[in-house]
mmCIF file of C-alpha atoms in Angstrom:
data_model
loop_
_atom_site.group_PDB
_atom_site.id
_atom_site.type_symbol
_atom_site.label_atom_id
_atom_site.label_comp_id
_atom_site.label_asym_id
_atom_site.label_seq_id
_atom_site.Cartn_x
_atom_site.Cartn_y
_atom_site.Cartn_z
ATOM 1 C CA UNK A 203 0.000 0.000 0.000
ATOM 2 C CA UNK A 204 1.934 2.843 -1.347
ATOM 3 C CA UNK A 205 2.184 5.710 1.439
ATOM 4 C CA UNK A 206 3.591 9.378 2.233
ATOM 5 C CA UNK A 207 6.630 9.085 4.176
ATOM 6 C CA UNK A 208 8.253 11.779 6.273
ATOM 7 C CA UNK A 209 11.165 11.948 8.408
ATOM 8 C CA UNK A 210 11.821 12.213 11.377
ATOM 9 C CA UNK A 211 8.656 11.706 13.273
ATOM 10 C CA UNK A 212 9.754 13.682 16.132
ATOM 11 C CA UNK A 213 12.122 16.361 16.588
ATOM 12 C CA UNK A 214 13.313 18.580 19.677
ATOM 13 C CA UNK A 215 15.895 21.209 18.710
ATOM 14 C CA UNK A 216 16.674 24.848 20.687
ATOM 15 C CA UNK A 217 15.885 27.610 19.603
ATOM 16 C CA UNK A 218 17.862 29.041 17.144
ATOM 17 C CA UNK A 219 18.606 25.589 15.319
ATOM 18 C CA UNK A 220 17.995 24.659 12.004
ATOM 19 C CA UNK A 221 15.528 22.166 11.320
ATOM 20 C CA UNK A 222 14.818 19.903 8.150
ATOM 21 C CA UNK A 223 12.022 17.821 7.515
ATOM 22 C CA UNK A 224 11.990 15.082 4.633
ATOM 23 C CA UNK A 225 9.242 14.173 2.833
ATOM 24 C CA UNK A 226 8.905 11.143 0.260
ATOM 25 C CA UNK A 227 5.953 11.120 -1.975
ATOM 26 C CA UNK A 228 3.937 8.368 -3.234
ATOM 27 C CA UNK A 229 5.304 7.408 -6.511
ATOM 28 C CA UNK A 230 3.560 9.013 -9.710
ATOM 29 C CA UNK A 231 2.117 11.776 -7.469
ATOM 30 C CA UNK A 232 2.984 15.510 -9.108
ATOM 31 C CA UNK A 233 1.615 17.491 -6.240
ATOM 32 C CA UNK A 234 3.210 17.763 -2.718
ATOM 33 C CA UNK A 235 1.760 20.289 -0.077
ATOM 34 C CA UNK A 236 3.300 20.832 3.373
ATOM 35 C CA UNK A 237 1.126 21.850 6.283
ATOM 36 C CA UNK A 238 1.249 22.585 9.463
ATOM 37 C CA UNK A 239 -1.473 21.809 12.565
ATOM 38 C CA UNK A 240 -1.431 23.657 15.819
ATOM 39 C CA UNK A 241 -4.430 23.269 18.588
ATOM 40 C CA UNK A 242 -4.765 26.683 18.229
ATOM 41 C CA UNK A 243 -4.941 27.214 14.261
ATOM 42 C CA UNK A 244 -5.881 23.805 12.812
ATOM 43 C CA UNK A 245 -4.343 23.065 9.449
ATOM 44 C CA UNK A 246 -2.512 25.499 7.956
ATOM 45 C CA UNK A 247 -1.106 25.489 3.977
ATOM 46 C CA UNK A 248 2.135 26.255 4.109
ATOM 47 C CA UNK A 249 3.871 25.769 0.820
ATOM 48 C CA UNK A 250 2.285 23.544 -2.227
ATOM 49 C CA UNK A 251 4.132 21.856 -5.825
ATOM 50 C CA UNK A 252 3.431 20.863 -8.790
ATOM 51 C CA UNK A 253 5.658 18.889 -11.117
ATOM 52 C CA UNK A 254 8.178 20.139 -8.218
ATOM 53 C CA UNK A 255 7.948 23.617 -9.464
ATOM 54 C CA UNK A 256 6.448 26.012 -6.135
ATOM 55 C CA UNK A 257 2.878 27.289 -7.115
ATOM 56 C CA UNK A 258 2.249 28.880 -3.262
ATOM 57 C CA UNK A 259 4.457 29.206 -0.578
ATOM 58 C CA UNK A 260 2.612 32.068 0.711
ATOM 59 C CA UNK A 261 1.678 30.615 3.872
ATOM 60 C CA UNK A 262 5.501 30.615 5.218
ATOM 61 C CA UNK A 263 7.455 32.625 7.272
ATOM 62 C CA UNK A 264 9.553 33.680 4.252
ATOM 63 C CA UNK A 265 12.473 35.174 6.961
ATOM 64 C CA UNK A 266 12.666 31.513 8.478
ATOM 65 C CA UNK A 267 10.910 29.068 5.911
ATOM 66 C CA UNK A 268 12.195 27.851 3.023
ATOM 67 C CA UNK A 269 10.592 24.443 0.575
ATOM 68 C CA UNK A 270 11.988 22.543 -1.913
ATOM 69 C CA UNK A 271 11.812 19.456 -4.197
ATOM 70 C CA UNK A 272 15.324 18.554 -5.585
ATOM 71 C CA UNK A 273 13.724 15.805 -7.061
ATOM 72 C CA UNK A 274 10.396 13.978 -7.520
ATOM 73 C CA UNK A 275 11.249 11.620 -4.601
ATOM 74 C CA UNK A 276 11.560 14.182 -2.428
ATOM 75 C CA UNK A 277 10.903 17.069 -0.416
ATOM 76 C CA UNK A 278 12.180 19.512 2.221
ATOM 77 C CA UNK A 279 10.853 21.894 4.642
ATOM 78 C CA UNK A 280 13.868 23.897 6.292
ATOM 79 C CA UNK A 281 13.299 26.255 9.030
ATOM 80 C CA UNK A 282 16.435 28.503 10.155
ATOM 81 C CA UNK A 283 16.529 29.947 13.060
ATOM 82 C CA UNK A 284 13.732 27.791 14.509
ATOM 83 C CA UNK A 285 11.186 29.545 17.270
ATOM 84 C CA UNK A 286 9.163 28.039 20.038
ATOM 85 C CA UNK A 287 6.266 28.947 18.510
ATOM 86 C CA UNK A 288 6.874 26.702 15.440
ATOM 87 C CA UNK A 289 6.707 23.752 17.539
ATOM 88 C CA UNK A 290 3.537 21.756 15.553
ATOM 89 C CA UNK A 291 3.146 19.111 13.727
ATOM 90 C CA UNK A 292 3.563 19.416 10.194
ATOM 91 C CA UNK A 293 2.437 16.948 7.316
ATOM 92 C CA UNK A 294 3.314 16.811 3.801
ATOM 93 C CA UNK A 295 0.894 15.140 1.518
ATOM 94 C CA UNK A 296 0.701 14.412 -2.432
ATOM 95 C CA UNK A 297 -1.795 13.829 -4.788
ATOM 96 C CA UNK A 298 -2.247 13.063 -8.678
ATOM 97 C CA UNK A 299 -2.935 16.606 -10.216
ATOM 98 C CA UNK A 300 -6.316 16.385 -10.941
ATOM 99 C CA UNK A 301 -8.637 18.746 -9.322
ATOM 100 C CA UNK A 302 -10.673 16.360 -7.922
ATOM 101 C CA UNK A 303 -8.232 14.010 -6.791
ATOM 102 C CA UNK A 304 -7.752 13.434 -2.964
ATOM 103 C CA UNK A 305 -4.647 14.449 -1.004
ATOM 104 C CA UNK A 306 -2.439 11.268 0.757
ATOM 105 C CA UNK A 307 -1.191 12.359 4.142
ATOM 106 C CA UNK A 308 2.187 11.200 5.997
ATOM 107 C CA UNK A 309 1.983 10.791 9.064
ATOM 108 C CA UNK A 310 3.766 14.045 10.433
ATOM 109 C CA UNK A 311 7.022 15.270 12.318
ATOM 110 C CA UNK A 312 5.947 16.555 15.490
ATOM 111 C CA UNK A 313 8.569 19.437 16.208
ATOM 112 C CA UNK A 314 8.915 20.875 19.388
ATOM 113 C CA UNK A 315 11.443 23.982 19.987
ATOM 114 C CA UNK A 316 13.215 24.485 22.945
ATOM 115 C CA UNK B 286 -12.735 33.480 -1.705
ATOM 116 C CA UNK B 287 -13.193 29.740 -0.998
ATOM 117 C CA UNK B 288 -14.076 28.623 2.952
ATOM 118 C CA UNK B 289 -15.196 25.763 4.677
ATOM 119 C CA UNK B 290 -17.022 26.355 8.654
ATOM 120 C CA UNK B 291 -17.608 22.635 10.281
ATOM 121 C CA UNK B 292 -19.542 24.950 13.245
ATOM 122 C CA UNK B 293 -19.270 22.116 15.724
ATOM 123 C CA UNK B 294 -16.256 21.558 17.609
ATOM 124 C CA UNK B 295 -17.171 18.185 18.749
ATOM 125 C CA UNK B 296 -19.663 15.937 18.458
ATOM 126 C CA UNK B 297 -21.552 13.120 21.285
ATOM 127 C CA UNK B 298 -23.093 10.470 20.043
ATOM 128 C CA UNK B 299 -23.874 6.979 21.259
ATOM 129 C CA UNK B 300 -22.362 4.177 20.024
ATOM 130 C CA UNK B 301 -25.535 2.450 17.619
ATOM 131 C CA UNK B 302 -26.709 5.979 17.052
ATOM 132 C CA UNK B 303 -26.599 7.757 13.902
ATOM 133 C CA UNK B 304 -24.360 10.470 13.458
ATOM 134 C CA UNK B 305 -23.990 13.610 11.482
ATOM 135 C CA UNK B 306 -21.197 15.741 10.923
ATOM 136 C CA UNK B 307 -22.136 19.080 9.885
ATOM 137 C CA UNK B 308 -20.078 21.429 6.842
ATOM 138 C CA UNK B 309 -21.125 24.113 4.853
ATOM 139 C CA UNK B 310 -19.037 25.665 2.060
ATOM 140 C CA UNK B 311 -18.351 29.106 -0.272
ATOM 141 C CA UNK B 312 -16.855 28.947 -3.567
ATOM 142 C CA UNK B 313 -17.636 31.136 -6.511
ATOM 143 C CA UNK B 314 -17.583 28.169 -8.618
ATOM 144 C CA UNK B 315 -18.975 24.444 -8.238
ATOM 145 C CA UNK B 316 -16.969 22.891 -5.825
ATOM 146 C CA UNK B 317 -15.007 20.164 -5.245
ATOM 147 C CA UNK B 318 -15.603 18.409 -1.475
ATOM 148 C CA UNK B 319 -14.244 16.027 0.335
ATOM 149 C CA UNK B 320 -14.071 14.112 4.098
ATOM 150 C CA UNK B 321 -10.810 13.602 5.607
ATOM 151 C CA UNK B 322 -10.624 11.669 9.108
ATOM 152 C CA UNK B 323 -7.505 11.569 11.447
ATOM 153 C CA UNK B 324 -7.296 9.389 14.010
ATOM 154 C CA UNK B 325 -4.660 10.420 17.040
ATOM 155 C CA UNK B 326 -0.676 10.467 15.580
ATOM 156 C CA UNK B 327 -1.545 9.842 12.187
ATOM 157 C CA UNK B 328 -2.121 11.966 8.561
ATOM 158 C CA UNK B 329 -5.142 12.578 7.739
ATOM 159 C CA UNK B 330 -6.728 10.270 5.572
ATOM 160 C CA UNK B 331 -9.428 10.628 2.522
ATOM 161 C CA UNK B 332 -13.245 9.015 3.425
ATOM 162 C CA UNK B 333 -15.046 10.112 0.495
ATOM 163 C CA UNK B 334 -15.263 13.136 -2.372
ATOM 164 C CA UNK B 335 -18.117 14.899 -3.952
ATOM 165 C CA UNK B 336 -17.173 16.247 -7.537
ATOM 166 C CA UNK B 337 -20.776 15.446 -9.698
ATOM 167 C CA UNK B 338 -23.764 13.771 -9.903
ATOM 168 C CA UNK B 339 -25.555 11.848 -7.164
ATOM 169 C CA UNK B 340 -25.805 13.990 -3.979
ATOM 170 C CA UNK B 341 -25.736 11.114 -1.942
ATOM 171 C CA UNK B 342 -21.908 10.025 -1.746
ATOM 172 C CA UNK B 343 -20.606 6.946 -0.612
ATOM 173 C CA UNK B 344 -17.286 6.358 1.114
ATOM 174 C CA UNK B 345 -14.579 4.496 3.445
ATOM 175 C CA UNK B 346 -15.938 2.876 6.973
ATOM 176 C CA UNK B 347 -19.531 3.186 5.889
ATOM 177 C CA UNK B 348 -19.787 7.000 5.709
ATOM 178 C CA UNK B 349 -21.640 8.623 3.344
ATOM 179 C CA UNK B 350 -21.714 12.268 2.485
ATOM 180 C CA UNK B 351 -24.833 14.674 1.477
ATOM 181 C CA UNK B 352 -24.656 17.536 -0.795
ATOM 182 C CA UNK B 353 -26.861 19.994 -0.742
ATOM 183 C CA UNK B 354 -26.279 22.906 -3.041
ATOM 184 C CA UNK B 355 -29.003 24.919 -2.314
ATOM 185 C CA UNK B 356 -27.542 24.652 1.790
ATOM 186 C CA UNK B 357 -24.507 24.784 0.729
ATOM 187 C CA UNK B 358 -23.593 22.023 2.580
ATOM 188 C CA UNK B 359 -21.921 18.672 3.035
ATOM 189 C CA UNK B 360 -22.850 16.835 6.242
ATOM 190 C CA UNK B 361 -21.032 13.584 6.985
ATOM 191 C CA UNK B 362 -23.158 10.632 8.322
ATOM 192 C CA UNK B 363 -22.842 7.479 9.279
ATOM 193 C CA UNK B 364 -26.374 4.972 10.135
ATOM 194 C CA UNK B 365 -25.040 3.337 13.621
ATOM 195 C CA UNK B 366 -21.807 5.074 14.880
ATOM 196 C CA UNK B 367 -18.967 2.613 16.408
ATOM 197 C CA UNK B 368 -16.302 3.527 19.181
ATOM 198 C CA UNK B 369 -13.640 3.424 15.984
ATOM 199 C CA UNK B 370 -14.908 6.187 14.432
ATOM 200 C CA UNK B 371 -13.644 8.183 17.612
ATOM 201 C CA UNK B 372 -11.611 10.883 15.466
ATOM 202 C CA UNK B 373 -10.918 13.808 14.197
ATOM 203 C CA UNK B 374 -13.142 15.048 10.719
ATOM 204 C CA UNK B 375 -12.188 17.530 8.357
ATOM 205 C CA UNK B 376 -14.144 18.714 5.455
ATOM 206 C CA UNK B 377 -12.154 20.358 2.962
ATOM 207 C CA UNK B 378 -13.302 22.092 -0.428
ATOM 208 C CA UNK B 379 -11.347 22.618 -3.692
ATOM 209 C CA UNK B 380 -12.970 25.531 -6.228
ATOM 210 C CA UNK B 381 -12.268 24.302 -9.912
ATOM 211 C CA UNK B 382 -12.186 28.138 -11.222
ATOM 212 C CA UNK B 383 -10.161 29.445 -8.777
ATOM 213 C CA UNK B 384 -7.045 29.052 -10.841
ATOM 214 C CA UNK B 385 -4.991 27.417 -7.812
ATOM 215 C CA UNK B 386 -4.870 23.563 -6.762
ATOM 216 C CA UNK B 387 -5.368 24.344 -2.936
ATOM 217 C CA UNK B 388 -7.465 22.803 -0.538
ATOM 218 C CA UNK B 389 -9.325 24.495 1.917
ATOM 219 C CA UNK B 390 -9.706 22.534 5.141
ATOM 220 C CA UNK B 391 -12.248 23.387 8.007
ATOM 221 C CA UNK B 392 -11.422 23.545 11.733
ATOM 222 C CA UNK B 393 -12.161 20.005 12.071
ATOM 223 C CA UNK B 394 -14.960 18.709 14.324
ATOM 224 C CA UNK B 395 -14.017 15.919 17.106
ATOM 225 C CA UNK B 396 -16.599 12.966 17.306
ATOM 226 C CA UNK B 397 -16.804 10.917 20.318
ATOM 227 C CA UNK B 398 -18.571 7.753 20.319
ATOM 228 C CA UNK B 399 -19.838 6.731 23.630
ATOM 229 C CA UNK B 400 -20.024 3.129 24.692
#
């Protein structure tokens, strides 16, 4: 059963650190978003790609945030310096392009700053 | 611009018990809806979309989905609730002339089944 993988699940760093998080896609997928959940503002769209090129990032800290695919297998989500109040969850998920196709979800790297 | 409100933050019901799972929408266009569950640790994962046709859609676990344009809405329901679907439920709605391939997810509503 083909799945969204991300790495690592969990992450503590201090403030001030850099922080990457992987993300594999499901093979054949050409759209990868990264979000990020917080009890206090659900799911937030941080950055999205298609065909690897960044449609939206628009939802990032641009100071602190950066995204990237360096190829189809994969993508990052950098943050440098890292805050407390980034400590969330984030998930990538990828989809097929179609409009009406659903979104697959990893299961998340829960990052908590120090 | 495109938003989803799921106006309950959680949701009681009895295990047996029917149970709805309210979400209204606002696109300019004809939208593009969907159910997403997440159960605690995990990604969220798809239960069932709503692009065309039959209002009455069918998904994952037994769930089923209503649209109802004239509402606006797309209530999740289920005949006889279990324990499992304990979870967190997120509507999310995609707007086919909005140029953009987002999604736009609601605030999620938390159902608890009761034993």
């Amino acid at each position: 059963d083909a799945r969204v993988t991300q790495t690592p699940r969990h992450k503590v760093t201090e403030m001030g650190q850099e922080v990457t998080m992987r993300c594999q896609p499901i093979l054949g997928h050409n759209t990868v978003f990264w979000y990020r959940q917080t009890m206090m503002q659900g799911l937030e769209l941080l950055a999205y790609f298609r065909n690897r090129a960044p449609l939206d990032d628009s939802g990032m800290p641009k100071d602190r945030f950066s995204a990237e695919m360096p190829d189809a297998t994969l993508a990052t989500l950098k943050i440098q310096p890292s805050e407390p109040r980034d400590s969330a969850v984030y998930f990538c998920a990828s989809g097929l392009g179609g409009i009406n196709s659903p979104l697959h979800f990893g299961n998340g790297t829960r990052l908590t700053v120090t | 611009a495109q938003s989803v409100a799921q106006p309950e933050d959680q949701v009681n019901v009895a295990e047996g018990n029917p149970l709805t799972v309210k979400c209204t929408y606002s696109v300019s266009g004809n939208p593009y809806l969907f159910w997403y569950v997440q159960y605690p640790n995990r990604g969220l994962q798809f239960l069932l979309k709503y692009i065309t046709g039959d209002n009455l859609v069918k998904g994952s676990y037994g769930f089923e989905a209503e649209f109802n344009k004239s509402q606006t809405s797309f209530h999740l329901k289920k005949p006889s609730a279990l324990v499992s679907d304990s979870a967190l439920y997120f509507c999310a709605v995609r707007d086919p002339t909005s140029g953009t391939y987002k999604y736009i997810f609601g605030t999620g509503t938390r159902l608890k089944v009761l034993a």
